[in-house]
Short mmCIF file of C-alpha atoms in Angstrom, two decimals:
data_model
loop_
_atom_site.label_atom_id
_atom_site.label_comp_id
_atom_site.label_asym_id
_atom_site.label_seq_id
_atom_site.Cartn_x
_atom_site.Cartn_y
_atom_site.Cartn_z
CA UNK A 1 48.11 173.59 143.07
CA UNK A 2 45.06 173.15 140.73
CA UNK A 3 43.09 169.83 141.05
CA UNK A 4 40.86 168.76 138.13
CA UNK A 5 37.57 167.27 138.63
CA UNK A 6 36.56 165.37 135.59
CA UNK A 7 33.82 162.75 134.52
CA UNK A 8 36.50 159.89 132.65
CA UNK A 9 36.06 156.82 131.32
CA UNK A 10 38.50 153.99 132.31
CA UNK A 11 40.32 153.88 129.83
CA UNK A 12 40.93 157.42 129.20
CA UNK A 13 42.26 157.93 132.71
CA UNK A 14 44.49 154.81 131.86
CA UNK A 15 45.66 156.82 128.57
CA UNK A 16 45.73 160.59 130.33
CA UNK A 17 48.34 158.95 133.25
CA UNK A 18 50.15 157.31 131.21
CA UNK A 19 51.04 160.71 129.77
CA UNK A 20 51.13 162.60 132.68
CA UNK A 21 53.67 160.15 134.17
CA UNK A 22 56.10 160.63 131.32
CA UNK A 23 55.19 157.91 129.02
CA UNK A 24 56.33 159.24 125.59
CA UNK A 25 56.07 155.71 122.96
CA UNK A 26 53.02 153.78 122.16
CA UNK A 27 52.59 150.72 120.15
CA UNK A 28 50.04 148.74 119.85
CA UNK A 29 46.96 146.86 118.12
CA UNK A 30 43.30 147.81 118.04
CA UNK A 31 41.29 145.48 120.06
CA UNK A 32 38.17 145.17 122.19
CA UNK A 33 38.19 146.29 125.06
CA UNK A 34 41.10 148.51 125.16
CA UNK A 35 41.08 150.55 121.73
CA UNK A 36 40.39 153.60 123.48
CA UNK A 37 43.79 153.96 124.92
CA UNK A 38 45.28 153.59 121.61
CA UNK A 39 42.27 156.09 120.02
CA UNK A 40 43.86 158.52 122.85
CA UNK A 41 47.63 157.97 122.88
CA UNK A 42 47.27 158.43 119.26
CA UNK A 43 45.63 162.04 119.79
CA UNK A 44 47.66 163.18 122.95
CA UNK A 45 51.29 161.71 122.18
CA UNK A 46 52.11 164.19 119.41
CA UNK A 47 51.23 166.95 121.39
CA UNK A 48 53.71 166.35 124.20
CA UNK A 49 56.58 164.93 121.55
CA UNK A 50 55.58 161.60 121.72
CA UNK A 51 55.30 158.89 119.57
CA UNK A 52 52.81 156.57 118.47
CA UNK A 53 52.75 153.96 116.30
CA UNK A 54 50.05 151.30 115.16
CA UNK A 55 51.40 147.79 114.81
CA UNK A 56 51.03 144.87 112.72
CA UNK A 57 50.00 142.78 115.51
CA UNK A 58 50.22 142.26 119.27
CA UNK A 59 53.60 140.60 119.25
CA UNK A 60 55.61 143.70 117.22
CA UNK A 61 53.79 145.94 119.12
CA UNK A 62 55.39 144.57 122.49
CA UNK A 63 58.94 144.06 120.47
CA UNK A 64 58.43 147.93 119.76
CA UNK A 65 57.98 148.96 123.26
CA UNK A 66 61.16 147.46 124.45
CA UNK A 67 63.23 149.02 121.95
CA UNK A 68 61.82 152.36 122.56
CA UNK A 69 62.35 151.87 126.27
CA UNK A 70 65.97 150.43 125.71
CA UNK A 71 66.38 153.84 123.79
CA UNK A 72 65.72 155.89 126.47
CA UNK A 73 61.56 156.59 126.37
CA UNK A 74 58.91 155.80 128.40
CA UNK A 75 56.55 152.71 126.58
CA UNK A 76 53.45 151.22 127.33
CA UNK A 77 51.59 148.87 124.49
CA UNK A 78 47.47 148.05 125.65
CA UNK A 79 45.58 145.21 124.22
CA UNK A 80 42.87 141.99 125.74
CA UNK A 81 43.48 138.67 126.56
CA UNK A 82 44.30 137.02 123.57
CA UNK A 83 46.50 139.96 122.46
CA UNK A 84 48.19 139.59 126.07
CA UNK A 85 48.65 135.86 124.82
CA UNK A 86 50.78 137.17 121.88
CA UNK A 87 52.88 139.50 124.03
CA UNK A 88 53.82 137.01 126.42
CA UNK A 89 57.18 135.87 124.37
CA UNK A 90 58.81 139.31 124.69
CA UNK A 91 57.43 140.65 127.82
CA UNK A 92 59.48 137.19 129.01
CA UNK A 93 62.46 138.55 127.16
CA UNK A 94 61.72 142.33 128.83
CA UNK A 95 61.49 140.01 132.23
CA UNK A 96 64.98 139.17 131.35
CA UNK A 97 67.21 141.76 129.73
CA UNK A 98 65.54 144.02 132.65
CA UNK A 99 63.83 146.45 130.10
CA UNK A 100 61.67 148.81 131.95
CA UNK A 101 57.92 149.17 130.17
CA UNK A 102 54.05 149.06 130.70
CA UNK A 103 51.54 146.27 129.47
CA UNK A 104 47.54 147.02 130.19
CA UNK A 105 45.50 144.06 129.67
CA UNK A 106 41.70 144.99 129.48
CA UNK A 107 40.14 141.74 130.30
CA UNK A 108 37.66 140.41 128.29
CA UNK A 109 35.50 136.62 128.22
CA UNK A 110 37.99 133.86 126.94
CA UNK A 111 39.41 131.44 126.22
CA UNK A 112 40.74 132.31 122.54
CA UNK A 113 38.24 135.59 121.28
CA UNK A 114 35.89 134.32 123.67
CA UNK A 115 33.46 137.43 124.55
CA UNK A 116 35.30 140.64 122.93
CA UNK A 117 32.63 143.20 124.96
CA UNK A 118 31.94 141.40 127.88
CA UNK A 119 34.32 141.27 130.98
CA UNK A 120 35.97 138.76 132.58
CA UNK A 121 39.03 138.57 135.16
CA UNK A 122 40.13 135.44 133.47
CA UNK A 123 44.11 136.25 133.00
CA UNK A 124 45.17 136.31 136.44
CA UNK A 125 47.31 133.30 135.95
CA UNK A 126 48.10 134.63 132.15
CA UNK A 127 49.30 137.90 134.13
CA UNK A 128 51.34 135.69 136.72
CA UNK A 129 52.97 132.99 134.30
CA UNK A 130 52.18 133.44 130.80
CA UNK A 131 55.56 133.58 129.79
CA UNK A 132 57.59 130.55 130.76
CA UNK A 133 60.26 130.99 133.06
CA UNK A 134 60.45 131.65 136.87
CA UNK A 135 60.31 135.20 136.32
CA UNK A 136 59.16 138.13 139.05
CA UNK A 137 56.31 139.92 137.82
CA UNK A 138 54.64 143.14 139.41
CA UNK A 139 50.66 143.10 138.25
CA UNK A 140 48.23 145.90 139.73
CA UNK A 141 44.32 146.42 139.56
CA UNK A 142 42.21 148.99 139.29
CA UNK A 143 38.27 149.12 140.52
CA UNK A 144 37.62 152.27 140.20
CA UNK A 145 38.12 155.22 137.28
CA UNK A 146 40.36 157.14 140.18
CA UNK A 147 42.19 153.59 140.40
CA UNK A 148 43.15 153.28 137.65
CA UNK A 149 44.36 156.74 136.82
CA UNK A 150 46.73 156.23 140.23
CA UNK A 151 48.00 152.72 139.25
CA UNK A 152 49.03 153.60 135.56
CA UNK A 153 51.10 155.90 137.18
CA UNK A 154 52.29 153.64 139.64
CA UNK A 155 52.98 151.14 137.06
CA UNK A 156 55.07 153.11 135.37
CA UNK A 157 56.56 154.50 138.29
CA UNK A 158 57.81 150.59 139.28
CA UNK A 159 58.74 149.60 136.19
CA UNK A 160 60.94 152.41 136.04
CA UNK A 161 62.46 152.43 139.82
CA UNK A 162 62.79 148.60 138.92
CA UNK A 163 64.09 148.02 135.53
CA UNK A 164 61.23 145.45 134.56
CA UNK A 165 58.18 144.77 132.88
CA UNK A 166 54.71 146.25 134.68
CA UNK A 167 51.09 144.76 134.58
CA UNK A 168 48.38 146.94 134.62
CA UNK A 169 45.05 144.14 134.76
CA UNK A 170 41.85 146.12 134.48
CA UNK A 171 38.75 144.62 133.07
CA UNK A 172 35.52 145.51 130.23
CA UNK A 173 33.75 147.21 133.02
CA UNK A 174 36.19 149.54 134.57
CA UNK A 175 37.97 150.18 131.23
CA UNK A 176 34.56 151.11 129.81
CA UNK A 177 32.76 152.65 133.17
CA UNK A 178 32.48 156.64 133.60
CA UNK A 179 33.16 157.95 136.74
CA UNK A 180 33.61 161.42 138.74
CA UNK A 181 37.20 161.93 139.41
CA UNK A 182 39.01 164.69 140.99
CA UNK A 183 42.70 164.45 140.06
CA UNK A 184 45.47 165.64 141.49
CA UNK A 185 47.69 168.42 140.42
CA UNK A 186 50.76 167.40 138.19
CA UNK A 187 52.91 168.77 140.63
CA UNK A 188 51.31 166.59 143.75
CA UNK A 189 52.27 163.40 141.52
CA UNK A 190 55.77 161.48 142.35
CA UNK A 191 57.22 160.96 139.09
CA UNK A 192 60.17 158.48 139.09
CA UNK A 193 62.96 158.46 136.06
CA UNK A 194 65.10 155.55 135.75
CA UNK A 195 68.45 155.16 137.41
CA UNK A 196 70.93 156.62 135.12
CA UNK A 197 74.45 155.51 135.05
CA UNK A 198 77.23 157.37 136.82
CA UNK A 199 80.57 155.85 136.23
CA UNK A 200 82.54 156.49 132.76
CA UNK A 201 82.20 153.90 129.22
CA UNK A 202 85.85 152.34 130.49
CA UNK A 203 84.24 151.11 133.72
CA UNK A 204 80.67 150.81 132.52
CA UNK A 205 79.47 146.73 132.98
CA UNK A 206 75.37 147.30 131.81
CA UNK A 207 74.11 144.63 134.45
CA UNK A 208 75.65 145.68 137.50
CA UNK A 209 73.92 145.78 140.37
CA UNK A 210 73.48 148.50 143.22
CA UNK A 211 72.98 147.78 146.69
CA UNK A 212 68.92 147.51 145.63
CA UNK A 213 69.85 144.91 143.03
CA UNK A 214 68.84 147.50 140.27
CA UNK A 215 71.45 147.91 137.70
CA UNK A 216 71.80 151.41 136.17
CA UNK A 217 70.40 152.15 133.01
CA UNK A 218 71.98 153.75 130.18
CA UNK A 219 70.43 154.17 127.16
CA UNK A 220 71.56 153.01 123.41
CA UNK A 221 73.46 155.52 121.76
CA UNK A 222 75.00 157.41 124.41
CA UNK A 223 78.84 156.01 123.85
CA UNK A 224 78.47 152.99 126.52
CA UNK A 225 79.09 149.51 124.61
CA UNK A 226 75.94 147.98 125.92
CA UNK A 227 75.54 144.13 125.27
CA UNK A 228 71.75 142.43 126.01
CA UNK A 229 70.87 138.66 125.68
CA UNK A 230 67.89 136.36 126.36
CA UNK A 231 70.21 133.71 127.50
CA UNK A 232 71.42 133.58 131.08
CA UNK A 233 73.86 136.73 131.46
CA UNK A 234 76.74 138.25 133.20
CA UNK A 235 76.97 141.56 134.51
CA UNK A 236 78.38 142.60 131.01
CA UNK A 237 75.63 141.35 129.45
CA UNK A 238 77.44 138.30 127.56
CA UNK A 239 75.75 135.12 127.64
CA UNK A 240 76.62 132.35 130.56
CA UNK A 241 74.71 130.17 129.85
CA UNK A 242 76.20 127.10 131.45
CA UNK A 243 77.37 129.00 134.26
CA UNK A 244 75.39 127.74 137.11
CA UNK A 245 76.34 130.71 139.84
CA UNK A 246 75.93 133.24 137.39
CA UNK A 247 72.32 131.84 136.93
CA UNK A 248 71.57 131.10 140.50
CA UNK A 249 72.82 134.48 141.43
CA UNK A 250 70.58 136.79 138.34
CA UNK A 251 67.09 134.77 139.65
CA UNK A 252 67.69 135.49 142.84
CA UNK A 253 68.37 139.04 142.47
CA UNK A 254 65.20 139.69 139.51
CA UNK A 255 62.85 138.32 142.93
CA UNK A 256 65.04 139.92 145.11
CA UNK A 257 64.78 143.45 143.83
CA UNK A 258 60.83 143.05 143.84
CA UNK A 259 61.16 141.44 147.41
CA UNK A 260 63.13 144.41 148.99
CA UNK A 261 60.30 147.15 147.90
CA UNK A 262 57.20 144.67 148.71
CA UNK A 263 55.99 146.97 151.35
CA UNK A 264 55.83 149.57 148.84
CA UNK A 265 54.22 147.57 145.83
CA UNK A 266 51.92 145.28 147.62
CA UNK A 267 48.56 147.86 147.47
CA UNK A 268 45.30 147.02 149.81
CA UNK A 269 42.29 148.58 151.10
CA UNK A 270 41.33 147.33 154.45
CA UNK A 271 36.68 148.42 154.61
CA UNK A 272 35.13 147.07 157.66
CA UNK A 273 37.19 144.97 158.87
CA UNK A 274 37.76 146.06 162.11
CA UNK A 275 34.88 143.36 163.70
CA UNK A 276 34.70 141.29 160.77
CA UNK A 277 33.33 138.07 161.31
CA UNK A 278 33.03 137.41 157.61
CA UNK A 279 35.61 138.61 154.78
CA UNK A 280 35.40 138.80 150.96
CA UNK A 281 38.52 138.99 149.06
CA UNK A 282 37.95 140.78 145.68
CA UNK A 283 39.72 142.88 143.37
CA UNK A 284 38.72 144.50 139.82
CA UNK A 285 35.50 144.97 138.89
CA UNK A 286 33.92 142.22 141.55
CA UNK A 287 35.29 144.92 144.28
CA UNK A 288 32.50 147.00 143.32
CA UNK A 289 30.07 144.02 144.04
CA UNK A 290 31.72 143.04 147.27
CA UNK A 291 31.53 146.46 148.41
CA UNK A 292 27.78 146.72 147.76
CA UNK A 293 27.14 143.87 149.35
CA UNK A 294 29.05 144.62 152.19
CA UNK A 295 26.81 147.99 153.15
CA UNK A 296 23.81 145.71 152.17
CA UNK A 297 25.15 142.89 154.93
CA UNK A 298 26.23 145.56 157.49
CA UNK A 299 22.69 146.96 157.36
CA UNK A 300 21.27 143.12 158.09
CA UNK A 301 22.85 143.27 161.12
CA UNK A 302 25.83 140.91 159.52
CA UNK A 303 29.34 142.24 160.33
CA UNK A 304 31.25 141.41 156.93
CA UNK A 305 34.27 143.29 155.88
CA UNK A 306 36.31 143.27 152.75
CA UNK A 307 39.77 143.32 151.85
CA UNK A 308 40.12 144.96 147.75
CA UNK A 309 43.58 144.05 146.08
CA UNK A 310 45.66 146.52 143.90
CA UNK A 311 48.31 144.46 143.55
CA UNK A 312 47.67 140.88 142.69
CA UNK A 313 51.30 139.73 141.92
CA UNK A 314 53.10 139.70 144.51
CA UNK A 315 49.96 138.56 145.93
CA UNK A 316 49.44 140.07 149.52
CA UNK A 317 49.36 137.14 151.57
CA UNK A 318 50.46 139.17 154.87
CA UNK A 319 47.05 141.37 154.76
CA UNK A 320 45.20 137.67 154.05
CA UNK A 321 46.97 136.00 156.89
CA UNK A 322 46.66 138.74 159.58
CA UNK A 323 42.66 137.73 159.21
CA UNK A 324 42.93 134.17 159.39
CA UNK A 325 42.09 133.30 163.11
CA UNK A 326 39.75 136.68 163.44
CA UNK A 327 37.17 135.68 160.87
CA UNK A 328 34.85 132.55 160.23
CA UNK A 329 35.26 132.68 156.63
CA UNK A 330 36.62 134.28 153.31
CA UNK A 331 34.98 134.40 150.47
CA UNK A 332 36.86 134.79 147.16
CA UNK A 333 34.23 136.19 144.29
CA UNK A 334 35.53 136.24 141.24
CA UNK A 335 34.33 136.23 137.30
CA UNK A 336 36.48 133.03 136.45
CA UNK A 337 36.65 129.49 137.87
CA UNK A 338 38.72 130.34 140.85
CA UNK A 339 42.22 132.07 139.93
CA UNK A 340 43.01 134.24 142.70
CA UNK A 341 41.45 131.99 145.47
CA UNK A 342 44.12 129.17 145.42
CA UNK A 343 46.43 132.05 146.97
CA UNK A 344 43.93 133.01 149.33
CA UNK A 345 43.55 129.48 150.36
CA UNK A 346 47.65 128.88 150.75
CA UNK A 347 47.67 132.15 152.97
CA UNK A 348 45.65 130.22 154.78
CA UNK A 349 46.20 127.17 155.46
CA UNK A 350 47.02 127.06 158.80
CA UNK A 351 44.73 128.95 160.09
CA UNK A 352 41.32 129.14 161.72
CA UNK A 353 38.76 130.96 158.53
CA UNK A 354 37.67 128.22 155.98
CA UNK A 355 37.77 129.86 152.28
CA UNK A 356 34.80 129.76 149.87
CA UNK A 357 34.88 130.83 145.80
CA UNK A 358 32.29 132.47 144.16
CA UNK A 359 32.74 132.36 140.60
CA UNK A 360 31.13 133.52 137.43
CA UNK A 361 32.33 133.08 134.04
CA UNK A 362 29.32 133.83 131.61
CA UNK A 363 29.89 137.07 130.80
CA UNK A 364 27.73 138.70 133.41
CA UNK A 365 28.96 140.45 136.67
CA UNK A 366 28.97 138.72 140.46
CA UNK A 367 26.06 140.72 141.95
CA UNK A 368 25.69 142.08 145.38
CA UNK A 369 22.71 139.63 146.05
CA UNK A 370 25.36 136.85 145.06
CA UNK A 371 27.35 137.76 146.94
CA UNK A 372 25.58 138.60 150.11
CA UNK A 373 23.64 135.28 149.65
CA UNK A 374 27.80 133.69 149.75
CA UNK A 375 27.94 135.38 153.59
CA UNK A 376 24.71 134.10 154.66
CA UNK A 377 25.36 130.12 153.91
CA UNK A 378 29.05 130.86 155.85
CA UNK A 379 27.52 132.27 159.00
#
């Protein structure tokens, strides 16, 4: 087993684990700050038999993705916030039909074009409920260069083991940041392929369930009559739209499949937190503040801890609630006008810590200073 040690930018770790978990289709649009995925894909796709294809926009590029994935290949499409805006239509319709595939937003200053090179963590809620509908959505969030190498692969990994749509939510800074990285060997990685179907075409009904509320997948052209719809569906696929158990029953199971494998998706690390008297909640780009300013606190004497979030959606209320009643306070930085801490402050609610936002939104990173200045005015 041969590990690799390289110095990679964000971005290109996103683009070199996409590939290395088996993602063979690209489509997408050039735009600031995630080009270099494309600029990559479009280099290292050929070479494995992949495909890649430049759009005409943000919305064809998604609709491109789901048909390659619906014919049997790995996708993944990258673009910023307002190219996430465009996708939103059919990554609701992927949400739906149960199409498995990969969307990496590189945040970026909004709303609209907003602040193409500057960062931002300002789709949270886009991530969450851009698309209308009450759909289950799976969104993770990388930090670090290492991060985000792991959680492309883990996106992919879900979205296949799942059947559904994958957020990846990284930011300007960590999709433009160069880091050390020592990788693991191919052979250390799990890899997950999609469930493939086992029974024969006569018997075949394309949105059955198994016993993990995952319905086999079998891919276009393989003799299976396969019949997909936006509407509300039955397990053949055909629309039922009126049919109020058929809908009640598809909801339920689209959360409940997420809900069953929560333990596995719900990602947090846990620094200092042991005697924590004072906890900051970050994630993204912000978690590299927090965790500067946690060393700088800890060496004042002040014993502050901080939980980082991979996973946003589900958001992981049960690692926020098992520090309610232990700490005085969490504080919530964050480079928008306070996304993330209205979950914070729900996990909360009844207990002891009060909850206090940081927020920035011009453009410019939450320092360490900020935020160790935040943990001084709570104590």
């Amino acid at each position: 087993m041969k590990r690799q040690v390289k110095l990679l930018q964000g971005n290109e770790a996103c683009a070199m684990a996409a590939v290395a978990a088996g993602v063979r289709f690209f489509a997408g649009y050039p735009i600031t700050p995630a080009t270099e995925i494309a600029e990559i894909l479009a280099q290292e796709l050929p070479k494995v038999g992949g495909t890649f294809i430049q759009m005409e926009d943000e919305i064809a590029s998604m609709a491109a993705v789901i048909g390659a994935s619906i014919g049997g290949v790995k996708g993944l499409t990258a673009t910023s916030g307002p190219g996430f805006t465009l996708k939103q239509e059919n990554l609701g319709y992927a949400a739906m039909v149960q199409v498995p595939c990969v969307i990496v937003n590189v945040q970026r200053g909004g709303p609209s074009t907003g602040m193409p090179t500057l960062p931002a963590q300002m789709d949270v809620m886009q991530a969450r409920w851009g698309t209308h509908g009450d759909h289950p959505i799976i969104v993770l969030c990388p930090s670090t260069v290492y991060e985000y190498y792991m959680l492309t692969i883990k996106a992919v990994n879900f979205s296949e083991m799942l059947r559904m749509p994958v957020i990846i939510l990284s930011d300007a800074v960590v999709g433009h940041l160069r880091e050390k990285v020592v990788l693991p060997d191919i052979s250390e990685i799990e890899i997950v392929e999609r469930k493939k179907v086992t029974v024969p075409p006569e018997e075949f009904l394309p949105f059955k369930p198994d016993a993990d509320d995952v319905p086999p997948f079998v891919s276009y052209g393989k003799g299976y009559r396969y019949h997909m719809t936006s509407n509300n569906y039955d397990e053949g696929g055909y629309p039922a739209t009126n049919n109020h158990q058929v809908a009640d029953k598809l909801l339920r199971r689209l959360h409940n499949k997420i809900e069953k494998r929560r333990g596995e998706i719900v990602m947090t690390e846990e620094i200092m937190m042991d005697d924590a008297e004072v906890a900051i909640f970050a994630y993204g780009c912000t978690a590299r503040s927090a965790y500067s300013a946690v060393e700088t606190a800890r060496a004042q004497g002040l014993k502050v801890g901080l939980i980082k979030a991979l996973t946003l959606w589900p958001f992981p209320r049960e690692v926020v609630e098992k520090y309610g009643d232990k700490v005085q306070a969490v504080i919530v930085p964050e480079m928008n006008m306070g996304q993330l801490v209205g979950e914070v402050e729900r996990a909360l609610k009844d207990k002891k810590a009060g909850v206090r936002p940081l927020n920035r939104f011009d453009g410019k990173m939450i320092t360490p200073e900020q935020i160790v200045s935040a943990v001084k005015e709570v104590k």
